[in-house]
Short mmCIF file of C-alpha atoms in Angstrom, two decimals:
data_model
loop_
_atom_site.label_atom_id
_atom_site.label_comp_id
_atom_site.label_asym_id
_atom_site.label_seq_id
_atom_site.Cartn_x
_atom_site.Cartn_y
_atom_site.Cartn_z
CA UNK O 1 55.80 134.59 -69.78
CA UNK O 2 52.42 134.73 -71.87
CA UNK O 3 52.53 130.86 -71.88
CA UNK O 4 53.08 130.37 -68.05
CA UNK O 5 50.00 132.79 -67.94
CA UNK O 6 48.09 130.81 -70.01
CA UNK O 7 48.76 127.55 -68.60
CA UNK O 8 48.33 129.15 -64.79
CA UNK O 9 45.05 130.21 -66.38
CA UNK O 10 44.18 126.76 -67.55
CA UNK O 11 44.91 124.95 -64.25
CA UNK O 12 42.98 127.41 -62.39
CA UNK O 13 39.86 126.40 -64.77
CA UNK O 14 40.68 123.08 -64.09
CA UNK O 15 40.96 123.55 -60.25
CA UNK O 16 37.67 125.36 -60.02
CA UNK O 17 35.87 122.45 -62.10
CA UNK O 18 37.08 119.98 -59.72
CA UNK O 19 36.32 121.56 -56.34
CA UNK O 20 32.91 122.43 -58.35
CA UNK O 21 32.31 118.48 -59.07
CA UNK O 22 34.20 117.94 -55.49
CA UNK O 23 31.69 120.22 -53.53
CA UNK O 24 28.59 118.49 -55.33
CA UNK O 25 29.55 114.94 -54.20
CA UNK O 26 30.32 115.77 -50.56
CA UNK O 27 26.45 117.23 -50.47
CA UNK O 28 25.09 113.89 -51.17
CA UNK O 29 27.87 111.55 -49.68
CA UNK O 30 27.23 111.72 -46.34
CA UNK O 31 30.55 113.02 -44.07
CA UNK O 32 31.45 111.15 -41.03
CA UNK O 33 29.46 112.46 -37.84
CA UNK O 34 26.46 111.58 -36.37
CA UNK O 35 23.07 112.50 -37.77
CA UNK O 36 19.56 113.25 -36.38
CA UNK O 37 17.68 111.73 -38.95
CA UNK O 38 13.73 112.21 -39.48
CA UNK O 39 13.51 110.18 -42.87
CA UNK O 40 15.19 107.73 -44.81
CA UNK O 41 14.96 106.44 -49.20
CA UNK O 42 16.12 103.84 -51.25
CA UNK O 43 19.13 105.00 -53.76
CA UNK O 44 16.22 105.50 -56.41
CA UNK O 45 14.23 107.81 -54.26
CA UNK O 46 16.79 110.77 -53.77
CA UNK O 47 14.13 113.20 -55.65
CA UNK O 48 11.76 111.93 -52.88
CA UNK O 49 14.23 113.09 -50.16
CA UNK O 50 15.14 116.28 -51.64
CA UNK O 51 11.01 117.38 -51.72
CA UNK O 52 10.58 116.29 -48.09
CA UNK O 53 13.56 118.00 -47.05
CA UNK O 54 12.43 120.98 -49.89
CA UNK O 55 9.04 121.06 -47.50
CA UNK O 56 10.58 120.69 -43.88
CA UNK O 57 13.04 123.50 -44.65
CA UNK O 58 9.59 126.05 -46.32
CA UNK O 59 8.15 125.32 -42.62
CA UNK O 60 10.32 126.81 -41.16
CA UNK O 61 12.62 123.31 -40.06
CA UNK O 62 16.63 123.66 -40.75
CA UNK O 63 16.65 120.49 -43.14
CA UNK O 64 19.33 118.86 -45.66
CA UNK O 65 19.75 115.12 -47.25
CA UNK O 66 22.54 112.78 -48.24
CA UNK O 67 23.20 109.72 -49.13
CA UNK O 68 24.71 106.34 -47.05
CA UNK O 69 26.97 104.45 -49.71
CA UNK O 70 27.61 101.78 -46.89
CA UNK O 71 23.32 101.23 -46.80
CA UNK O 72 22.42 102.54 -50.17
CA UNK O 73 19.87 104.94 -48.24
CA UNK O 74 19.01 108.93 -48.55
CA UNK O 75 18.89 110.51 -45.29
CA UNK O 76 16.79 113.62 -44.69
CA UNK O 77 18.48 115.02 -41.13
CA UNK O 78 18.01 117.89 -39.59
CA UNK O 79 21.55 118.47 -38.09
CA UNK O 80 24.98 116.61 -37.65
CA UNK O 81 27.44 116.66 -35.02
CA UNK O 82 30.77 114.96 -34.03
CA UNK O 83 30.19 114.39 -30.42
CA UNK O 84 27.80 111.16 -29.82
CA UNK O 85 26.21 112.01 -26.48
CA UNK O 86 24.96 115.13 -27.76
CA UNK O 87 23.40 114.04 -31.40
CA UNK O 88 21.69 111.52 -28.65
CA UNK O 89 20.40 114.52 -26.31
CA UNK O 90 19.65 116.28 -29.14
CA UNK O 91 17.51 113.83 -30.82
CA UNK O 92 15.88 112.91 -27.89
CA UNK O 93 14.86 116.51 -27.93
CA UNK O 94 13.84 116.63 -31.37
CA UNK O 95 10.99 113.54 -30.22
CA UNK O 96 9.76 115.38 -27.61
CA UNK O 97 9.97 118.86 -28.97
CA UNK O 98 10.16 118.56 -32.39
CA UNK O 99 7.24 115.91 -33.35
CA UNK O 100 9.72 113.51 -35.13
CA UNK O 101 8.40 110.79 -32.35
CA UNK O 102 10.65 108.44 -34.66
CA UNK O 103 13.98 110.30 -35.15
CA UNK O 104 17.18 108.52 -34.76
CA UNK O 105 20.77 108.90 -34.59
CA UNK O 106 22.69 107.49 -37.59
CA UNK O 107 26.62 106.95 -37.57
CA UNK O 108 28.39 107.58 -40.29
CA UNK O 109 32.21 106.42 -40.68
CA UNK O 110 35.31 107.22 -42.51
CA UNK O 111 36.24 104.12 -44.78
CA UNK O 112 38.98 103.18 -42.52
CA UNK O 113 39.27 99.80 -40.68
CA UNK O 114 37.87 100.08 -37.18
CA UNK O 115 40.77 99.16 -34.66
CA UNK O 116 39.93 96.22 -32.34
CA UNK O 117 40.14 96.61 -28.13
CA UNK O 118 43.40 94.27 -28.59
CA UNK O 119 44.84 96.53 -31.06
CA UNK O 120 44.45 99.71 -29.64
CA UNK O 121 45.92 98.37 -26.26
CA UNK O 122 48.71 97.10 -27.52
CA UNK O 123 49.51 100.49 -29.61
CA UNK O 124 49.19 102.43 -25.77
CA UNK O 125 51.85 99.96 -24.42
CA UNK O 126 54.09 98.96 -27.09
CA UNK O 127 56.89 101.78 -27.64
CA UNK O 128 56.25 104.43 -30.19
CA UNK O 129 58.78 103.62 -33.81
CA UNK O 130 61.51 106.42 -34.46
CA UNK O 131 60.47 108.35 -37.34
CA UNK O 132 62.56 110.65 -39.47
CA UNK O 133 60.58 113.72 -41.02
CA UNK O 134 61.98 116.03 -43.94
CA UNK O 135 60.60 119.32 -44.38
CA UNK O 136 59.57 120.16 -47.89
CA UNK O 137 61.16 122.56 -50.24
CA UNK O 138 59.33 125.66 -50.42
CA UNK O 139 58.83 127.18 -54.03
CA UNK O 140 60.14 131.18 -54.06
CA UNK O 141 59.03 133.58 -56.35
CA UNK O 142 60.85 135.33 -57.98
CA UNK O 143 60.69 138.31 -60.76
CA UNK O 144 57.07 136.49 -61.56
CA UNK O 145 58.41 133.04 -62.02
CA UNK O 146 58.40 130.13 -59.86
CA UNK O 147 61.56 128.23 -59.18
CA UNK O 148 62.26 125.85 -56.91
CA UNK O 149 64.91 126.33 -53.65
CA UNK O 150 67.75 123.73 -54.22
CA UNK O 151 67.73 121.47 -50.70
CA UNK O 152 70.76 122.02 -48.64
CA UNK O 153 73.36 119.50 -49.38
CA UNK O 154 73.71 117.54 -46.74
CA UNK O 155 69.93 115.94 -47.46
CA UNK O 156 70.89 115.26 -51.26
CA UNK O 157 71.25 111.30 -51.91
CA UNK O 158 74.37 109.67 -52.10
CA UNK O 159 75.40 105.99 -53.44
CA UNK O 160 73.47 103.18 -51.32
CA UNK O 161 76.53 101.15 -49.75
CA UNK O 162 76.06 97.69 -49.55
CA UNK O 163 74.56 97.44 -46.10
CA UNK O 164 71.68 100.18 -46.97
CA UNK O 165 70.69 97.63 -49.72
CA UNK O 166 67.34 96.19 -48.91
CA UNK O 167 67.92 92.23 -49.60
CA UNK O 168 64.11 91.17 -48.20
CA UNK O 169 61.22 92.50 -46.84
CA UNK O 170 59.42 90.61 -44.21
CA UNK O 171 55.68 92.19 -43.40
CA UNK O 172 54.13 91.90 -40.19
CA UNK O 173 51.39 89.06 -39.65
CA UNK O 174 47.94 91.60 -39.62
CA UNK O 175 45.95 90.90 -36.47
CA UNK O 176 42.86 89.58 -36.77
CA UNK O 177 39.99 92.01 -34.53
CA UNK O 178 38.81 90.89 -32.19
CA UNK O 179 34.99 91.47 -32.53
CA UNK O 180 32.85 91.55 -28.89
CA UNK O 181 29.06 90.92 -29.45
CA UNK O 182 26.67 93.44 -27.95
CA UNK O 183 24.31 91.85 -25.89
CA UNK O 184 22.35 93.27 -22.95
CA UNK O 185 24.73 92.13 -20.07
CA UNK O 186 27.79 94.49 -22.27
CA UNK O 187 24.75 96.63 -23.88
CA UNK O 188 22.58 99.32 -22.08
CA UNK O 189 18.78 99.58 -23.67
CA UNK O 190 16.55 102.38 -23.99
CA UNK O 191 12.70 102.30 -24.12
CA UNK O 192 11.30 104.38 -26.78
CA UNK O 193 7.44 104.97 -25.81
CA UNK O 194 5.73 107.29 -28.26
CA UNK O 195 2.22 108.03 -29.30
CA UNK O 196 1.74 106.21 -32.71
CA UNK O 197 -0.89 109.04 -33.77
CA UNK O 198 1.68 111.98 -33.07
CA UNK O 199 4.97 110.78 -32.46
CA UNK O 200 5.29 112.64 -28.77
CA UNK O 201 6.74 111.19 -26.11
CA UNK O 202 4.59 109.18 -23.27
CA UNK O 203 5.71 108.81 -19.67
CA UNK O 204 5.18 105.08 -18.81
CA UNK O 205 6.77 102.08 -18.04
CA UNK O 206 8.65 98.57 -18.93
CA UNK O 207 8.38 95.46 -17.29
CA UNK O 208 10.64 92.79 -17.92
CA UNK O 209 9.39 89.25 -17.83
CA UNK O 210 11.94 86.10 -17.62
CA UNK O 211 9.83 84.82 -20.87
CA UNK O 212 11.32 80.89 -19.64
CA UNK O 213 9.33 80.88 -16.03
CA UNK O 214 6.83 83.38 -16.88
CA UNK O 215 7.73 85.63 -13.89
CA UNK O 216 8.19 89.45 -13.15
CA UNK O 217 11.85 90.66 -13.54
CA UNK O 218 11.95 94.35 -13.26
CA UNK O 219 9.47 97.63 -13.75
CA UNK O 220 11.79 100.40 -15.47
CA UNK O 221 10.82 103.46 -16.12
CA UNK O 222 11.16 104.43 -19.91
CA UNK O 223 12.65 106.86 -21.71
CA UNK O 224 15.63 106.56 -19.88
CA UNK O 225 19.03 104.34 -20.84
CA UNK O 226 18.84 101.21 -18.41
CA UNK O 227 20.67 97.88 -17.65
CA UNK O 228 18.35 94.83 -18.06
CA UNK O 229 18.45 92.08 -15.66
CA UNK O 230 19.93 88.46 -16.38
CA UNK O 231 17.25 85.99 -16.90
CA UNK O 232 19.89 83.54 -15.77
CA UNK O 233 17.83 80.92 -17.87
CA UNK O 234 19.03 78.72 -20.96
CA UNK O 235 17.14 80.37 -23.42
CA UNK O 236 18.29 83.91 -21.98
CA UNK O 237 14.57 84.67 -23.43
CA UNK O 238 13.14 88.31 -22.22
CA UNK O 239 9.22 89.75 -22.97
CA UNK O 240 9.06 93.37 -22.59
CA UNK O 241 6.11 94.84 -22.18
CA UNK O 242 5.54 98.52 -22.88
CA UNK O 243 2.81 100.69 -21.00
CA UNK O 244 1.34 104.21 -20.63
CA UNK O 245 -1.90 105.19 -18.66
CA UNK O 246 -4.89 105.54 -21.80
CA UNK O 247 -2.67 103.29 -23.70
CA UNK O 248 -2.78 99.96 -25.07
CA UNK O 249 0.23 97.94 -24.14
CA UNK O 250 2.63 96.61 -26.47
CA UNK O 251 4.93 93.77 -25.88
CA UNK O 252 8.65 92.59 -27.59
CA UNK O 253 10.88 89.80 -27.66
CA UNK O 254 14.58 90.28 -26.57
CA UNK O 255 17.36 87.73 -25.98
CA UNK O 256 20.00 88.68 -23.05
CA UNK O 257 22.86 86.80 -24.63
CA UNK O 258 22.14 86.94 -28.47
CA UNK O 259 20.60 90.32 -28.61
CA UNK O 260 21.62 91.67 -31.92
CA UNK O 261 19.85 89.08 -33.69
CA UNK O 262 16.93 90.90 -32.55
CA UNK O 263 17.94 94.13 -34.70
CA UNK O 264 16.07 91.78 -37.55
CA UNK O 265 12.94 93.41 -35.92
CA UNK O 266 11.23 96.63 -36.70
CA UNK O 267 11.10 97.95 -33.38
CA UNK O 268 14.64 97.12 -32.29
CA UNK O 269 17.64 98.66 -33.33
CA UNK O 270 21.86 98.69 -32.19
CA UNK O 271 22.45 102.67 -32.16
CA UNK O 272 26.00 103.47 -31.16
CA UNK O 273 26.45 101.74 -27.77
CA UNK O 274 23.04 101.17 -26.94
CA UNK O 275 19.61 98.81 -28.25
CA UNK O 276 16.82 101.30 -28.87
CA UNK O 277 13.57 99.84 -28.39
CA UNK O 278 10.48 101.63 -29.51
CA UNK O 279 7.06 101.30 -28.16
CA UNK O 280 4.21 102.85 -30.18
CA UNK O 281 1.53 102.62 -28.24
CA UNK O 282 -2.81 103.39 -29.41
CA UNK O 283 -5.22 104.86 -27.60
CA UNK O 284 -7.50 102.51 -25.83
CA UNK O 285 -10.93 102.08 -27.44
CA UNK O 286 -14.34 101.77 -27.15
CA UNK O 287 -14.58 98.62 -24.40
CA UNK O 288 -11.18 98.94 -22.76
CA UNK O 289 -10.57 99.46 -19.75
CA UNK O 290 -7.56 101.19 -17.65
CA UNK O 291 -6.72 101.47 -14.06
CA UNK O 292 -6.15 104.14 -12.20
CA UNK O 293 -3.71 102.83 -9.78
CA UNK O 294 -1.64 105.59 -9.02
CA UNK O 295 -4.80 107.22 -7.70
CA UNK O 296 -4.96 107.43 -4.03
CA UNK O 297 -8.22 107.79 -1.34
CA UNK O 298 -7.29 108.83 2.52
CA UNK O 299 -9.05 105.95 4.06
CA UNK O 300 -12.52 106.10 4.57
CA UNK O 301 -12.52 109.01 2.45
CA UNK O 302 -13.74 110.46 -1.34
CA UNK O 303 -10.77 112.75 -0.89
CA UNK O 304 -7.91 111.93 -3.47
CA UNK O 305 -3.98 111.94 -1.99
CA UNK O 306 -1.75 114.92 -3.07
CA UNK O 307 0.38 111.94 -5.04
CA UNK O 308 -2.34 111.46 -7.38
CA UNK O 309 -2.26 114.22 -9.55
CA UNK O 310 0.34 112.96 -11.76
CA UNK O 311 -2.10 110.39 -13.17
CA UNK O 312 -5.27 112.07 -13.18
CA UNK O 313 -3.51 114.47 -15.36
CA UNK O 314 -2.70 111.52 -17.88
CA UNK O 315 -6.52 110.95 -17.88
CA UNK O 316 -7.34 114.65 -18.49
CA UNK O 317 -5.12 114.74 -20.98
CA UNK O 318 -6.60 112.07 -22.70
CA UNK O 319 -10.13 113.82 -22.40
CA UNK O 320 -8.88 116.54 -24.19
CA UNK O 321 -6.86 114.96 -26.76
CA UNK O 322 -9.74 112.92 -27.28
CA UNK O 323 -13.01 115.02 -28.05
CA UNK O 324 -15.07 111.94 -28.79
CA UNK O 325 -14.24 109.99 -25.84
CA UNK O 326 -17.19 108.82 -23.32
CA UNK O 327 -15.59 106.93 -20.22
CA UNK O 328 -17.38 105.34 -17.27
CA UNK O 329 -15.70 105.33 -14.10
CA UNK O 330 -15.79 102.48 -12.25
CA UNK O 331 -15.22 102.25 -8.03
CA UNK O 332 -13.84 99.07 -6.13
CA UNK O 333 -13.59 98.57 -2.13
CA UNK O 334 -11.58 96.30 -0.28
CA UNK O 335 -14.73 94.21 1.28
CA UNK O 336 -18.20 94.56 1.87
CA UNK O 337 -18.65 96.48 5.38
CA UNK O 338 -20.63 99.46 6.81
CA UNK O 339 -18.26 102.73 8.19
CA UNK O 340 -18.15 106.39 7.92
CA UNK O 341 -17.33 107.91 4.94
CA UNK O 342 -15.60 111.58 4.19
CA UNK O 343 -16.92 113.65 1.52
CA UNK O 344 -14.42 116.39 0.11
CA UNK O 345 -15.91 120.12 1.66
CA UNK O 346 -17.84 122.68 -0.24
CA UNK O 347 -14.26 124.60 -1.04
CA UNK O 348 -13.91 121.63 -3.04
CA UNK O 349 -10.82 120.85 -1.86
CA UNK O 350 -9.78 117.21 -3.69
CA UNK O 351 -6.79 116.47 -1.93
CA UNK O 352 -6.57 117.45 1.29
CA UNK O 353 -8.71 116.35 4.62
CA UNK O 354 -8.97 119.75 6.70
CA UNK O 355 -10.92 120.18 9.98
CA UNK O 356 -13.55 122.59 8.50
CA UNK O 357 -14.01 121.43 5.00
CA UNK O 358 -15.32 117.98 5.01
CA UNK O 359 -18.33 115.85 5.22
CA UNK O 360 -18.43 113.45 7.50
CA UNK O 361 -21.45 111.16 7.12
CA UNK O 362 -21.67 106.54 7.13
CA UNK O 363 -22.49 104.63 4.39
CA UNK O 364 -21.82 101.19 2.63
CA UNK O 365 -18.55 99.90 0.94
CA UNK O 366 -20.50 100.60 -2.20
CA UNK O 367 -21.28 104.06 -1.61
CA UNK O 368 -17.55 104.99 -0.51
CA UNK O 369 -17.25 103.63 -4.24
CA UNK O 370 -19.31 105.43 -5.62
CA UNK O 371 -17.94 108.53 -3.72
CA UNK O 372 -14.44 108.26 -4.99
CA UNK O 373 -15.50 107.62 -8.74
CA UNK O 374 -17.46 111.00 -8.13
CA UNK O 375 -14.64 112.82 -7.10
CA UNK O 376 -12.97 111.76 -10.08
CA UNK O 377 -15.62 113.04 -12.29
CA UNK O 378 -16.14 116.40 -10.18
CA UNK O 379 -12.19 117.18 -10.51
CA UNK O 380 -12.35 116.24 -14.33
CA UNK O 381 -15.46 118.69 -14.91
CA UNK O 382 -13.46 121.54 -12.48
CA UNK O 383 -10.52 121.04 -15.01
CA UNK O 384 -13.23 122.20 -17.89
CA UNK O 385 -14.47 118.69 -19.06
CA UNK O 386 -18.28 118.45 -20.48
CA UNK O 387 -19.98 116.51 -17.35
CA UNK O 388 -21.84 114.38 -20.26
CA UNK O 389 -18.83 112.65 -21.11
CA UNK O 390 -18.69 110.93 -17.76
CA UNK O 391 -20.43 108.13 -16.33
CA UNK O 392 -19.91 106.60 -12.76
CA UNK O 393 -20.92 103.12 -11.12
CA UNK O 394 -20.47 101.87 -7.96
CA UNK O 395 -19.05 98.47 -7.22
CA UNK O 396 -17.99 98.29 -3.41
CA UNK O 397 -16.52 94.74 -2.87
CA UNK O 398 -18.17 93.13 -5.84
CA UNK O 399 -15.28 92.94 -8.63
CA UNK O 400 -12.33 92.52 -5.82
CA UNK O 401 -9.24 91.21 -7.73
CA UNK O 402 -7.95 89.07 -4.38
CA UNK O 403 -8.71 88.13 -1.27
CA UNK O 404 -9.06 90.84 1.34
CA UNK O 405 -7.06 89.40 3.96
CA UNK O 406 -4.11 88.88 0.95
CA UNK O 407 -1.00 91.04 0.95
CA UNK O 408 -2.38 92.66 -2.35
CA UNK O 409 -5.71 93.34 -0.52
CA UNK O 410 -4.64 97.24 -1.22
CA UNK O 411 -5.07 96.52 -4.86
CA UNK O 412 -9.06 95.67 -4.74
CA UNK O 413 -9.03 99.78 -3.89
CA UNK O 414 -9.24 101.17 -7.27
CA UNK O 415 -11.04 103.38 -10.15
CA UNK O 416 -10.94 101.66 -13.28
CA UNK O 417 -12.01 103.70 -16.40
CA UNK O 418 -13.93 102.00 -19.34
CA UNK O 419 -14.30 103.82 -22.59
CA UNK O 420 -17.85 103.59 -23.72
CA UNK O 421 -17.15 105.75 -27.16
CA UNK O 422 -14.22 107.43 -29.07
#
């Protein structure tokens, strides 16, 4: 009895030292599950990875690290889940929320073979196999010592007869997978547009350019999972360009039909089911200039439409982002001609026209231009912006981008805004 203690004694040691050593490699092998991940090091960096995940979890951020044996990388993540769409809502979230403007969702797999489309069909059609299943014998206890229940008898062995006797065994041919690429007709994208200084996200847009005839596809809004249209060209060539009021544009090369040779490039990646494509866009500077063309006039009026608040607030927001910034804003007519002009009311009321709160008075296509680059200014010092940071300049018909009698004559009606210092 003492030496069945002794040995129980000395297996449990033994079982606690290798669930020990057990526990410590599955907290740096990475499970399977899917990962928001905020930082990534080469195999002979993990001390790096456990500092920055050391400092993310002192500020107050829920942080661990692992390692990828299939990329020989240390991940620093902040969570882990099993379900794909949500580790994708959820790092979306952590861009926009967190400040990780450059998280991303890394798969991690079991070590067994994926199963092609061909494969898995076939399993749902072909007839399951019969299968046999013996349960095991239970050990009893019994007075303190383990012994094992004898099996009933009709499951002990008998003599093989001749016909049980195995003569050859004939394996089944493996099937090769069958292995899809993921382009963008089979592949959805999404457009990644971040501020490169702080990693939050940027309302803008995409517009996709048929690179082969140099013409205008598509304008897609971003941040959002899309379907890209077919060039229907030979090179299947595609020029993305990325774009966010106060930003300068960025542009990328895709191919429709051989897309994931394009995961050779920084800013494009195959995540899951989907190509993310990341856009981190600058702040103009000192002599660029942006236009304000979601920004609106009634006509023959300094008074701004209701529908152009959501890009004036881009430009106060760059104001204030930007302390240093001095902008001059610029006014454009469509022509040259004489008419009357309306002047917002002293309730200073910048988007509406109302009987009693307007100034009706006539004046030049260059004053009206001047007008509505006023306005701008007098709504950007009402939202608490220093008055010396703005300029204004009048323009009328001068600058006009095309002909006024064109179908794009509307397009000559803008307020462009030049940055004279940051």
């Amino acid at each position: 009895m003492t030496r069945l203690r002794n040995c129980a004694f000395f297996f449990c040691i033994l079982s606690q030292s290798f669930l020990a050593n057990s526990l410590r490699a599955q907290s740096v092998t990475l499970p399977k599950g899917y990962y928001i991940v905020v930082a990534s090091y080469l195999s002979g960096q993990e001390k790096f990875a456990k500092k920055y995940s050391a400092e993310l979890n002192k500020a107050g951020r829920h942080s661990s690290y692992g390692f990828d044996a299939a990329r020989n990388y240390y991940y620093v993540y902040l969570d882990f889940y099993t379900d794909f769409s949500t580790s994708i809502d959820r790092m979306l979230n952590t861009r926009k929320e967190d400040g990780f403007g450059e998280a991303w969702v890394r798969i991690m797999k079991d070590g067994t073979e994926q199963k092609s489309e061909v494969e898995i069909k076939n399993e749902a059609t072909s007839p399951p196999q019969a299968k046999i299943e013996v349960e095991e014998t239970k050990p009893v206890e019994v007075m303190g010592e383990v012994k094992k229940e004898e099996p009933p008898k009709e499951l002990l062995a008998t003599e093989p007869t001749p016909a049980m006797v195995a003569t050859e065994v004939v394996e089944n041919p493996k099937a090769n997978p069958v292995y899809i690429p993921k382009t963008l007709k089979n592949t959805q994208a999404f457009f990644s547009l971040y501020n490169a200084a702080n990693g939050l996200v940027l309302d803008g847009e995409v517009e996709v350019i048929d690179t082969e005839r140099a013409t205008l596809l598509s304008k897609m809004k971003a941040n959002s999972y899309l379907n890209l249209p077919d060039p229907k060209s030979k090179s299947g060539k595609l020029t993305l360009i990325g774009s966010a009021f106060g930003f300068r544009k960025i542009q990328h090369e895709m191919n429709y039909y051989n897309t994931e040779a394009d995961t050779l490039q920084e800013d494009i990646d195959l995540i899951g089911n989907f190509y993310m494509v990341k856009f981190d866009l600058s702040r103009i500077v000192k002599g660029d200039i942006a236009t304000l063309y979601n920004v609106y006039f009634y006509n023959d009026a300094a008074v701004m439409l209701p529908e152009s608040k959501y890009e004036l607030n881009k430009l106060l927001q760059m104001m204030k982002d930007s302390p240093g910034y001095r902008i001059m804003l610029h006014g454009h007519t469509n022509g040259k001609g004489r008419g009357k002009i309306i002047y917002v009311g002293p309730e200073k009321d910048f988007f509406n026209i109302t009987k009693d709160d307007v100034v009706n008075e006539s004046g030049s296509a260059k004053e009206l231009s001047g007008a509505r680059a006023q306005v701008i200014k007098d709504w950007l010092v009402a939202q608490g912006i220093d008055p010396g940071r703005i300029q204004t300049k009048a323009w009328g018909g001068g600058r006009m981008l095309h002909d006024k009698e064109s179908q794009y004559a509307k397009r000559n009606v803008r307020v462009e805004v030049e940055v004279l210092e940051n």
